[in-house]
PDB file of C-alpha atoms and ligand atoms in Angstrom:
ATOM      1  CA  MET G   2      92.926  32.399 -32.124  1.00 74.00           C
ATOM      2  CA  LEU G   3      93.822  31.958 -36.042  1.00 81.00           C
ATOM      3  CA  HIS G   4      92.733  28.040 -37.325  1.00 75.00           C
ATOM      4  CA  HIS G   5      93.680  27.097 -40.849  1.00 78.00           C
ATOM      5  CA  ASN G   6      91.173  27.911 -43.620  1.00 79.00           C
ATOM      6  CA  VAL G   7      90.382  24.237 -43.952  1.00 84.00           C
ATOM      7  CA  GLU G   8      86.653  23.869 -45.317  1.00 92.00           C
ATOM      8  CA  THR G   9      84.300  21.067 -42.854  1.00 96.00           C
ATOM      9  CA  PHE G  10      80.539  20.404 -43.548  1.00 97.00           C
ATOM     10  CA  ILE G  11      78.236  23.281 -41.547  1.00 97.00           C
ATOM     11  CA  GLY G  12      79.363  22.727 -37.639  1.00 96.00           C
ATOM     12  CA  CYS G  13      81.263  18.768 -38.690  1.00 96.00           C
ATOM     13  CA  ASP G  14      84.081  21.014 -35.829  1.00 90.00           C
ATOM     14  CA  SER G  15      84.618  18.001 -33.670  1.00 93.00           C
ATOM     15  CA  SER G  16      88.185  16.694 -32.955  1.00 94.00           C
ATOM     16  CA  TYR G  17      88.577  13.184 -34.620  1.00 96.00           C
ATOM     17  CA  ARG G  18      88.951  11.599 -30.286  1.00 96.00           C
ATOM     18  CA  ALA G  19      85.309  13.088 -29.639  1.00 96.00           C
ATOM     19  CA  ALA G  20      83.736  12.143 -32.515  1.00 97.00           C
ATOM     20  CA  GLY G  21      80.857  10.126 -32.692  1.00 97.00           C
ATOM     21  CA  ILE G  22      80.554   9.946 -37.064  1.00 98.00           C
ATOM     22  CA  VAL G  23      83.923  10.269 -38.805  1.00 98.00           C
ATOM     23  CA  LEU G  24      82.725  11.643 -42.369  1.00 98.00           C
ATOM     24  CA  PHE G  25      84.681  11.113 -45.681  1.00 98.00           C
ATOM     25  CA  GLY G  26      84.877  11.779 -49.244  1.00 98.00           C
ATOM     26  CA  ALA G  27      85.059   9.522 -52.319  1.00 98.00           C
ATOM     27  CA  PRO G  28      84.968  11.722 -55.532  1.00 98.00           C
ATOM     28  CA  PHE G  29      84.855   8.943 -57.608  1.00 97.00           C
ATOM     29  CA  ASP G  30      82.776   8.392 -61.171  1.00 96.00           C
ATOM     30  CA  SER G  31      84.879   6.969 -62.992  1.00 94.00           C
ATOM     31  CA  THR G  32      82.091   3.866 -64.472  1.00 92.00           C
ATOM     32  CA  THR G  33      79.209   6.548 -64.373  1.00 89.00           C
ATOM     33  CA  SER G  34      77.458   5.624 -67.801  1.00 86.00           C
ATOM     34  CA  TYR G  35      75.664   8.807 -68.473  1.00 90.00           C
ATOM     35  CA  ARG G  36      76.496  11.733 -67.160  1.00 92.00           C
ATOM     36  CA  PRO G  37      79.538  12.398 -65.135  1.00 93.00           C
ATOM     37  CA  GLY G  38      80.400  14.608 -62.481  1.00 97.00           C
ATOM     38  CA  ALA G  39      79.606  13.147 -59.100  1.00 97.00           C
ATOM     39  CA  ARG G  40      83.729  13.463 -58.407  1.00 97.00           C
ATOM     40  CA  PHE G  41      82.790  17.019 -56.963  1.00 98.00           C
ATOM     41  CA  GLY G  42      79.815  16.474 -54.944  1.00 98.00           C
ATOM     42  CA  PRO G  43      81.469  16.634 -51.340  1.00 98.00           C
ATOM     43  CA  ALA G  44      83.562  19.366 -51.855  1.00 98.00           C
ATOM     44  CA  ALA G  45      80.721  21.226 -53.126  1.00 98.00           C
ATOM     45  CA  MET G  46      78.494  19.808 -50.627  1.00 98.00           C
ATOM     46  CA  ARG G  47      80.605  21.163 -47.952  1.00 98.00           C
ATOM     47  CA  HIS G  48      81.182  24.473 -49.524  1.00 97.00           C
ATOM     48  CA  GLU G  49      77.467  25.184 -49.889  1.00 97.00           C
ATOM     49  CA  SER G  50      76.229  23.929 -46.197  1.00 97.00           C
ATOM     50  CA  TYR G  51      77.288  27.170 -45.238  1.00 96.00           C
ATOM     51  CA  GLY G  52      74.119  28.974 -46.778  1.00 96.00           C
ATOM     52  CA  LEU G  53      72.489  26.179 -44.248  1.00 97.00           C
ATOM     53  CA  GLU G  54      71.481  26.640 -41.255  1.00 97.00           C
ATOM     54  CA  THR G  55      73.138  24.093 -38.148  1.00 97.00           C
ATOM     55  CA  TYR G  56      69.548  23.724 -36.682  1.00 98.00           C
ATOM     56  CA  SER G  57      67.155  20.959 -37.871  1.00 98.00           C
ATOM     57  CA  PRO G  58      63.265  22.343 -36.706  1.00 98.00           C
ATOM     58  CA  TYR G  59      62.368  18.704 -37.764  1.00 98.00           C
ATOM     59  CA  GLN G  60      64.415  17.031 -35.050  1.00 98.00           C
ATOM     60  CA  ASP G  61      64.828  20.040 -32.380  1.00 98.00           C
ATOM     61  CA  LYS G  62      68.417  18.988 -32.742  1.00 97.00           C
ATOM     62  CA  ASP G  63      72.143  20.999 -33.825  1.00 97.00           C
ATOM     63  CA  LEU G  64      75.187  20.062 -35.285  1.00 97.00           C
ATOM     64  CA  THR G  65      77.249  21.924 -32.804  1.00 94.00           C
ATOM     65  CA  ASP G  66      75.322  20.252 -29.924  1.00 92.00           C
ATOM     66  CA  GLY G  67      77.135  16.491 -31.722  1.00 86.00           C
ATOM     67  CA  SER G  68      79.981  15.373 -32.429  1.00 95.00           C
ATOM     68  CA  VAL G  69      81.275  14.458 -35.849  1.00 97.00           C
ATOM     69  CA  PHE G  70      84.289  14.846 -37.513  1.00 97.00           C
ATOM     70  CA  ASP G  71      84.876  15.583 -40.856  1.00 97.00           C
ATOM     71  CA  SER G  72      87.728  13.964 -42.608  1.00 97.00           C
ATOM     72  CA  GLY G  73      87.890  15.902 -46.107  1.00 96.00           C
ATOM     73  CA  ASP G  74      88.538  14.230 -49.094  1.00 97.00           C
ATOM     74  CA  LEU G  75      90.081  10.993 -49.920  1.00 98.00           C
ATOM     75  CA  GLU G  76      92.648  11.240 -52.811  1.00 97.00           C
ATOM     76  CA  LEU G  77      91.181   8.477 -55.779  1.00 96.00           C
ATOM     77  CA  CYS G  78      92.517   6.436 -58.753  1.00 93.00           C
ATOM     78  CA  PHE G  79      90.609   7.674 -61.282  1.00 90.00           C
ATOM     79  CA  GLY G  80      91.995   5.131 -63.275  1.00 90.00           C
ATOM     80  CA  SER G  81      91.481   2.166 -61.538  1.00 95.00           C
ATOM     81  CA  SER G  82      88.318   1.364 -59.383  1.00 97.00           C
ATOM     82  CA  GLU G  83      89.564  -1.548 -57.635  1.00 97.00           C
ATOM     83  CA  SER G  84      92.330   0.451 -56.408  1.00 97.00           C
ATOM     84  CA  ALA G  85      89.662   3.379 -55.540  1.00 98.00           C
ATOM     85  CA  LEU G  86      87.131   0.234 -53.402  1.00 98.00           C
ATOM     86  CA  THR G  87      90.511  -0.554 -52.029  1.00 98.00           C
ATOM     87  CA  ASP G  88      90.870   2.630 -50.106  1.00 98.00           C
ATOM     88  CA  ILE G  89      87.422   3.647 -49.089  1.00 98.00           C
ATOM     89  CA  GLU G  90      87.836   0.121 -47.970  1.00 98.00           C
ATOM     90  CA  SER G  91      90.898   1.600 -45.309  1.00 98.00           C
ATOM     91  CA  ARG G  92      89.337   5.157 -44.739  1.00 98.00           C
ATOM     92  CA  ALA G  93      86.120   3.385 -43.592  1.00 98.00           C
ATOM     93  CA  ALA G  94      87.629   0.379 -41.483  1.00 98.00           C
ATOM     94  CA  GLU G  95      90.262   2.746 -39.770  1.00 98.00           C
ATOM     95  CA  ILE G  96      87.320   4.981 -38.754  1.00 98.00           C
ATOM     96  CA  LEU G  97      84.669   1.210 -37.353  1.00 98.00           C
ATOM     97  CA  ARG G  98      88.610  -0.439 -35.696  1.00 98.00           C
ATOM     98  CA  ASP G  99      88.309   3.924 -33.480  1.00 98.00           C
ATOM     99  CA  GLY G 100      85.043   2.856 -32.534  1.00 98.00           C
ATOM    100  CA  LYS G 101      83.392   5.402 -34.872  1.00 98.00           C
ATOM    101  CA  MET G 102      80.425   5.561 -37.680  1.00 98.00           C
ATOM    102  CA  PRO G 103      82.246   6.342 -41.225  1.00 98.00           C
ATOM    103  CA  LEU G 104      79.684   9.057 -43.213  1.00 98.00           C
ATOM    104  CA  LEU G 105      80.874   8.035 -46.843  1.00 98.00           C
ATOM    105  CA  LEU G 106      79.904  10.813 -48.895  1.00 98.00           C
ATOM    106  CA  GLY G 107      79.522   9.778 -52.780  1.00 97.00           C
ATOM    107  CA  GLY G 108      80.838  10.230 -55.882  1.00 96.00           C
ATOM    108  CA  GLU G 109      78.814   7.896 -57.859  1.00 97.00           C
ATOM    109  CA  HIS G 110      77.513   4.668 -55.895  1.00 98.00           C
ATOM    110  CA  LEU G 111      80.086   2.318 -56.599  1.00 98.00           C
ATOM    111  CA  VAL G 112      82.201   3.996 -53.257  1.00 98.00           C
ATOM    112  CA  THR G 113      79.098   1.845 -51.878  1.00 98.00           C
ATOM    113  CA  LEU G 114      80.823  -1.461 -51.786  1.00 98.00           C
ATOM    114  CA  GLY G 115      84.629  -0.088 -50.400  1.00 98.00           C
ATOM    115  CA  ALA G 116      82.624   1.012 -47.239  1.00 98.00           C
ATOM    116  CA  VAL G 117      80.595  -2.057 -47.492  1.00 98.00           C
ATOM    117  CA  ARG G 118      83.112  -4.768 -47.751  1.00 98.00           C
ATOM    118  CA  ALA G 119      85.159  -2.509 -44.332  1.00 98.00           C
ATOM    119  CA  VAL G 120      81.596  -2.859 -42.478  1.00 98.00           C
ATOM    120  CA  LEU G 121      80.772  -6.415 -43.057  1.00 98.00           C
ATOM    121  CA  ARG G 122      83.770  -7.534 -41.645  1.00 98.00           C
ATOM    122  CA  LYS G 123      83.441  -5.937 -37.797  1.00 98.00           C
ATOM    123  CA  TYR G 124      79.413  -7.327 -38.590  1.00 98.00           C
ATOM    124  CA  PRO G 125      79.069 -10.157 -40.650  1.00 98.00           C
ATOM    125  CA  ASP G 126      75.018 -10.281 -39.791  1.00 98.00           C
ATOM    126  CA  LEU G 127      75.004  -6.710 -41.939  1.00 98.00           C
ATOM    127  CA  HIS G 128      71.722  -5.883 -43.821  1.00 98.00           C
ATOM    128  CA  ILE G 129      71.768  -2.521 -46.139  1.00 99.00           C
ATOM    129  CA  ILE G 130      68.954  -0.928 -46.973  1.00 99.00           C
ATOM    130  CA  HIS G 131      68.881   1.065 -50.666  1.00 99.00           C
ATOM    131  CA  PHE G 132      67.015   4.337 -51.648  1.00 99.00           C
ATOM    132  CA  ASP G 133      66.940   4.727 -54.711  1.00 98.00           C
ATOM    133  CA  ALA G 134      65.463   5.665 -58.621  1.00 98.00           C
ATOM    134  CA  HIS G 135      67.322   2.327 -60.041  1.00 98.00           C
ATOM    135  CA  ALA G 136      67.785  -1.507 -58.920  1.00 98.00           C
ATOM    136  CA  ASP G 137      71.579  -0.940 -59.317  1.00 98.00           C
ATOM    137  CA  LEU G 138      71.797  -5.759 -59.377  1.00 98.00           C
ATOM    138  CA  ARG G 139      73.359  -5.750 -62.800  1.00 98.00           C
ATOM    139  CA  ASP G 140      75.127  -8.733 -62.651  1.00 98.00           C
ATOM    140  CA  ASP G 141      78.075  -6.034 -65.079  1.00 96.00           C
ATOM    141  CA  TYR G 142      77.417  -3.152 -66.779  1.00 95.00           C
ATOM    142  CA  LEU G 143      78.853  -3.212 -70.639  1.00 94.00           C
ATOM    143  CA  GLY G 144      80.750  -5.450 -69.514  1.00 94.00           C
ATOM    144  CA  ALA G 145      82.831  -4.721 -65.929  1.00 94.00           C
ATOM    145  CA  LYS G 146      81.432  -6.201 -63.011  1.00 96.00           C
ATOM    146  CA  LEU G 147      82.152  -2.433 -60.937  1.00 97.00           C
ATOM    147  CA  SER G 148      80.178  -0.100 -62.255  1.00 96.00           C
ATOM    148  CA  HIS G 149      77.549   1.939 -60.055  1.00 96.00           C
ATOM    149  CA  ALA G 150      74.789   0.109 -61.940  1.00 96.00           C
ATOM    150  CA  CYS G 151      76.469  -3.463 -60.176  1.00 98.00           C
ATOM    151  CA  VAL G 152      76.724  -2.083 -56.530  1.00 98.00           C
ATOM    152  CA  LEU G 153      73.670  -3.049 -55.274  1.00 98.00           C
ATOM    153  CA  ARG G 154      74.644  -6.973 -57.226  1.00 98.00           C
ATOM    154  CA  ARG G 155      78.631  -6.933 -55.386  1.00 98.00           C
ATOM    155  CA  CYS G 156      76.451  -6.040 -52.316  1.00 98.00           C
ATOM    156  CA  HIS G 157      74.780  -8.795 -52.728  1.00 98.00           C
ATOM    157  CA  ASP G 158      77.604 -11.452 -53.693  1.00 98.00           C
ATOM    158  CA  LEU G 159      78.825 -10.721 -49.729  1.00 98.00           C
ATOM    159  CA  VAL G 160      76.078 -10.456 -48.314  1.00 98.00           C
ATOM    160  CA  GLY G 161      73.752 -12.878 -49.922  1.00 98.00           C
ATOM    161  CA  ASP G 162      69.408 -13.590 -50.128  1.00 98.00           C
ATOM    162  CA  GLY G 163      67.124 -11.344 -48.061  1.00 97.00           C
ATOM    163  CA  ARG G 164      69.562  -9.160 -46.730  1.00 98.00           C
ATOM    164  CA  ILE G 165      69.251  -5.915 -49.099  1.00 98.00           C
ATOM    165  CA  HIS G 166      66.179  -3.538 -48.634  1.00 98.00           C
ATOM    166  CA  GLN G 167      65.384  -1.184 -51.941  1.00 99.00           C
ATOM    167  CA  PHE G 168      63.070   0.949 -51.451  1.00 99.00           C
ATOM    168  CA  CYS G 169      61.777   3.756 -54.412  1.00 98.00           C
ATOM    169  CA  ILE G 170      63.514   1.747 -56.768  1.00 98.00           C
ATOM    170  CA  ARG G 171      61.874   1.892 -60.443  1.00 98.00           C
ATOM    171  CA  SER G 172      64.375   1.635 -62.545  1.00 98.00           C
ATOM    172  CA  GLY G 173      66.066  -1.378 -63.712  1.00 98.00           C
ATOM    173  CA  ASP G 174      66.058  -4.009 -66.586  1.00 97.00           C
ATOM    174  CA  ARG G 175      63.732  -6.900 -66.301  1.00 98.00           C
ATOM    175  CA  GLU G 176      66.621  -9.258 -64.627  1.00 98.00           C
ATOM    176  CA  GLU G 177      67.308  -7.346 -63.123  1.00 98.00           C
ATOM    177  CA  PHE G 178      63.697  -6.931 -61.093  1.00 98.00           C
ATOM    178  CA  ARG G 179      64.074 -10.926 -61.529  1.00 98.00           C
ATOM    179  CA  PHE G 180      67.018 -11.311 -59.784  1.00 98.00           C
ATOM    180  CA  ALA G 181      65.941  -9.418 -56.760  1.00 98.00           C
ATOM    181  CA  ALA G 182      62.122 -10.799 -56.404  1.00 98.00           C
ATOM    182  CA  GLU G 183      63.852 -14.119 -55.664  1.00 98.00           C
ATOM    183  CA  HIS G 184      67.016 -12.804 -53.682  1.00 98.00           C
ATOM    184  CA  THR G 185      66.252  -8.732 -52.079  1.00 98.00           C
ATOM    185  CA  ASP G 186      63.782  -7.318 -50.248  1.00 98.00           C
ATOM    186  CA  LEU G 187      62.620  -4.849 -53.096  1.00 98.00           C
ATOM    187  CA  HIS G 188      60.150  -2.015 -52.767  1.00 98.00           C
ATOM    188  CA  LYS G 189      59.235  -0.482 -56.476  1.00 98.00           C
ATOM    189  CA  TYR G 190      58.289   3.366 -56.177  1.00 98.00           C
ATOM    190  CA  ASP G 191      58.851   4.870 -52.658  1.00 98.00           C
ATOM    191  CA  PHE G 192      59.043   4.100 -48.786  1.00 98.00           C
ATOM    192  CA  THR G 193      56.051   1.401 -48.872  1.00 98.00           C
ATOM    193  CA  GLY G 194      56.750  -1.159 -46.217  1.00 98.00           C
ATOM    194  CA  LEU G 195      60.112   0.751 -44.244  1.00 98.00           C
ATOM    195  CA  PRO G 196      57.963   1.752 -41.307  1.00 98.00           C
ATOM    196  CA  GLU G 197      56.774  -2.639 -40.777  1.00 98.00           C
ATOM    197  CA  LEU G 198      61.105  -3.255 -42.253  1.00 98.00           C
ATOM    198  CA  ALA G 199      62.344  -1.088 -39.377  1.00 98.00           C
ATOM    199  CA  ASP G 200      60.262  -2.817 -36.412  1.00 98.00           C
ATOM    200  CA  TRP G 201      61.464  -6.175 -37.811  1.00 98.00           C
ATOM    201  CA  LEU G 202      64.790  -4.825 -37.614  1.00 98.00           C
ATOM    202  CA  ARG G 203      65.373  -3.160 -34.162  1.00 98.00           C
ATOM    203  CA  GLN G 204      63.675  -5.755 -32.523  1.00 98.00           C
ATOM    204  CA  ALA G 205      66.243  -8.412 -34.650  1.00 97.00           C
ATOM    205  CA  GLN G 206      68.584  -5.863 -33.395  1.00 95.00           C
ATOM    206  CA  VAL G 207      69.922  -6.303 -36.558  1.00 97.00           C
ATOM    207  CA  PRO G 208      73.433  -4.371 -38.049  1.00 98.00           C
ATOM    208  CA  VAL G 209      72.248  -1.908 -41.026  1.00 98.00           C
ATOM    209  CA  TYR G 210      74.387   0.146 -43.169  1.00 99.00           C
ATOM    210  CA  LEU G 211      72.119   3.139 -45.245  1.00 98.00           C
ATOM    211  CA  THR G 212      73.216   3.846 -48.609  1.00 98.00           C
ATOM    212  CA  ILE G 213      71.211   6.937 -49.977  1.00 99.00           C
ATOM    213  CA  ASP G 214      71.276   7.365 -53.711  1.00 98.00           C
ATOM    214  CA  LEU G 215      70.111  10.231 -53.822  1.00 98.00           C
ATOM    215  CA  ASP G 216      68.359  10.122 -57.489  1.00 98.00           C
ATOM    216  CA  CYS G 217      65.921   8.662 -55.326  1.00 98.00           C
ATOM    217  CA  LEU G 218      64.739  11.696 -55.725  1.00 98.00           C
ATOM    218  CA  ASP G 219      62.070  13.028 -57.879  1.00 98.00           C
ATOM    219  CA  PRO G 220      64.627  14.663 -61.091  1.00 98.00           C
ATOM    220  CA  SER G 221      62.335  17.933 -60.419  1.00 97.00           C
ATOM    221  CA  VAL G 222      63.806  18.938 -56.957  1.00 95.00           C
ATOM    222  CA  PHE G 223      67.299  17.076 -57.723  1.00 98.00           C
ATOM    223  CA  PRO G 224      67.738  17.293 -61.396  1.00 98.00           C
ATOM    224  CA  GLY G 225      72.004  17.572 -60.534  1.00 98.00           C
ATOM    225  CA  THR G 226      72.737  13.950 -60.810  1.00 98.00           C
ATOM    226  CA  GLY G 227      73.817  11.485 -63.311  1.00 97.00           C
ATOM    227  CA  THR G 228      71.428   9.552 -64.383  1.00 97.00           C
ATOM    228  CA  PRO G 229      67.874  11.500 -63.267  1.00 97.00           C
ATOM    229  CA  GLU G 230      65.123   9.583 -63.391  1.00 98.00           C
ATOM    230  CA  ALA G 231      61.219  10.695 -63.319  1.00 98.00           C
ATOM    231  CA  GLY G 232      58.103  10.119 -61.197  1.00 98.00           C
ATOM    232  CA  GLY G 233      60.741  10.270 -57.057  1.00 98.00           C
ATOM    233  CA  VAL G 234      59.743  10.845 -53.773  1.00 98.00           C
ATOM    234  CA  SER G 235      60.384  14.201 -52.197  1.00 98.00           C
ATOM    235  CA  PHE G 236      62.326  16.369 -49.901  1.00 98.00           C
ATOM    236  CA  LEU G 237      59.932  15.708 -46.822  1.00 98.00           C
ATOM    237  CA  GLN G 238      59.108  11.873 -47.784  1.00 98.00           C
ATOM    238  CA  LEU G 239      62.820  11.876 -47.400  1.00 98.00           C
ATOM    239  CA  LEU G 240      62.944  12.980 -44.179  1.00 98.00           C
ATOM    240  CA  GLN G 241      60.426  10.887 -43.240  1.00 98.00           C
ATOM    241  CA  ALA G 242      61.604   7.189 -44.348  1.00 98.00           C
ATOM    242  CA  ILE G 243      65.232   8.941 -42.451  1.00 98.00           C
ATOM    243  CA  ARG G 244      64.183   9.204 -39.449  1.00 98.00           C
ATOM    244  CA  THR G 245      62.406   5.653 -39.995  1.00 98.00           C
ATOM    245  CA  ALA G 246      65.558   3.767 -40.581  1.00 98.00           C
ATOM    246  CA  ALA G 247      67.838   5.639 -38.507  1.00 98.00           C
ATOM    247  CA  LYS G 248      65.093   3.876 -35.573  1.00 97.00           C
ATOM    248  CA  THR G 249      67.290   0.693 -36.636  1.00 98.00           C
ATOM    249  CA  ASN G 250      70.740  -0.105 -35.992  1.00 98.00           C
ATOM    250  CA  ILE G 251      72.715   1.980 -38.745  1.00 98.00           C
ATOM    251  CA  VAL G 252      76.456   1.099 -37.696  1.00 98.00           C
ATOM    252  CA  ALA G 253      77.545   3.029 -41.510  1.00 98.00           C
ATOM    253  CA  ALA G 254      75.981   5.020 -44.088  1.00 99.00           C
ATOM    254  CA  ASP G 255      76.619   6.840 -47.245  1.00 98.00           C
ATOM    255  CA  VAL G 256      74.907   9.817 -49.862  1.00 98.00           C
ATOM    256  CA  ASN G 257      76.051   9.463 -53.140  1.00 98.00           C
ATOM    257  CA  GLU G 258      75.564  10.428 -56.573  1.00 98.00           C
ATOM    258  CA  LEU G 259      75.334  14.790 -56.675  1.00 98.00           C
ATOM    259  CA  ALA G 260      76.806  15.997 -59.747  1.00 98.00           C
ATOM    260  CA  PRO G 261      76.527  19.842 -58.778  1.00 98.00           C
ATOM    261  CA  THR G 262      78.089  20.657 -62.735  1.00 97.00           C
ATOM    262  CA  LEU G 263      74.561  19.356 -64.199  1.00 98.00           C
ATOM    263  CA  ASP G 264      72.749  21.699 -62.253  1.00 98.00           C
ATOM    264  CA  THR G 265      73.366  25.180 -62.152  1.00 96.00           C
ATOM    265  CA  THR G 266      71.069  26.839 -59.677  1.00 97.00           C
ATOM    266  CA  GLY G 267      72.156  24.833 -57.171  1.00 97.00           C
ATOM    267  CA  THR G 268      69.193  23.785 -55.954  1.00 97.00           C
ATOM    268  CA  SER G 269      70.725  19.745 -56.396  1.00 98.00           C
ATOM    269  CA  THR G 270      73.235  21.051 -53.731  1.00 98.00           C
ATOM    270  CA  ALA G 271      71.210  22.793 -51.369  1.00 98.00           C
ATOM    271  CA  THR G 272      69.444  19.166 -51.063  1.00 98.00           C
ATOM    272  CA  ALA G 273      71.875  17.281 -50.776  1.00 98.00           C
ATOM    273  CA  CYS G 274      73.131  19.211 -48.128  1.00 98.00           C
ATOM    274  CA  LYS G 275      70.691  19.186 -45.900  1.00 98.00           C
ATOM    275  CA  VAL G 276      69.879  15.820 -46.480  1.00 98.00           C
ATOM    276  CA  LEU G 277      72.851  14.823 -45.181  1.00 98.00           C
ATOM    277  CA  ARG G 278      72.237  17.226 -41.782  1.00 98.00           C
ATOM    278  CA  GLU G 279      69.246  15.350 -41.678  1.00 98.00           C
ATOM    279  CA  LEU G 280      70.596  11.991 -41.370  1.00 98.00           C
ATOM    280  CA  LEU G 281      73.898  13.320 -39.367  1.00 98.00           C
ATOM    281  CA  LEU G 282      70.942  14.296 -36.716  1.00 98.00           C
ATOM    282  CA  ALA G 283      68.923  11.578 -36.828  1.00 98.00           C
ATOM    283  CA  LEU G 284      72.290   9.104 -36.917  1.00 98.00           C
ATOM    284  CA  GLU G 285      73.046  10.981 -33.755  1.00 89.00           C
TER     285      GLU G 285
HETATM  286 MN1   MN O  18      72.472   3.817 -57.086  1.00 55.76          MN
HETATM  287 MN1   MN O  19      70.371   6.087 -58.562  1.00 55.76          MN
END
């Protein structure tokens, strides 16, 4: 039987009806503060995923055994962050309403805010686990409240104190670190403290949103990103952290900040694909 030539992330060809997890791309990078290109992230991940096996030897699981539906990319307005966020929020809300888990592919990190708005309406006691090189806690960036440099600060506006848990953070201005000391649970440099946090979140049975800014990885393995920051974690450290975080009650997640054209070797895209495969398998 012949089918349309529609590209999905490899192994994510469940029907929508049968799916437990729904992928959707937000190819948006209008507020990128340094090197743009994250808008090309979702399409590059789908295309390059064909270099990847669907089977994970780490987890002894296979994407083809699961039920992931890839709904493609949203068509977003590059000139209006608020309009783009509204569209992301509506798509996430629709997926949640159908009893499925939204998994958002960025795009720059601001896209997270749209998904968090929708998830928070369904789960008012939401906690956020955040992997990133950057604190993303600025109150504004050059006057803009909606910027990838402010995305966790905007999330804090919504969830309040003690419900944002940040790991691998190694960059930010002094004010961001002061803010974090009072209002978030910030862990510098690596995933120290994550197993204990995951145990606590699991026992408390609270819903969790996991946001992975891929620049938490060291630029030596992941240079294809807008604001590379030396001193990051390895792929295997991130894999372990994803599996630890997945022990909590994750209700939605995202992977963001791949800018594929900034790494012409393709290594960053291949790495992002593998992170997504392992995340999907850990969440199933
Ligand atoms: Mn970020
Ligand atoms: Mn970052």
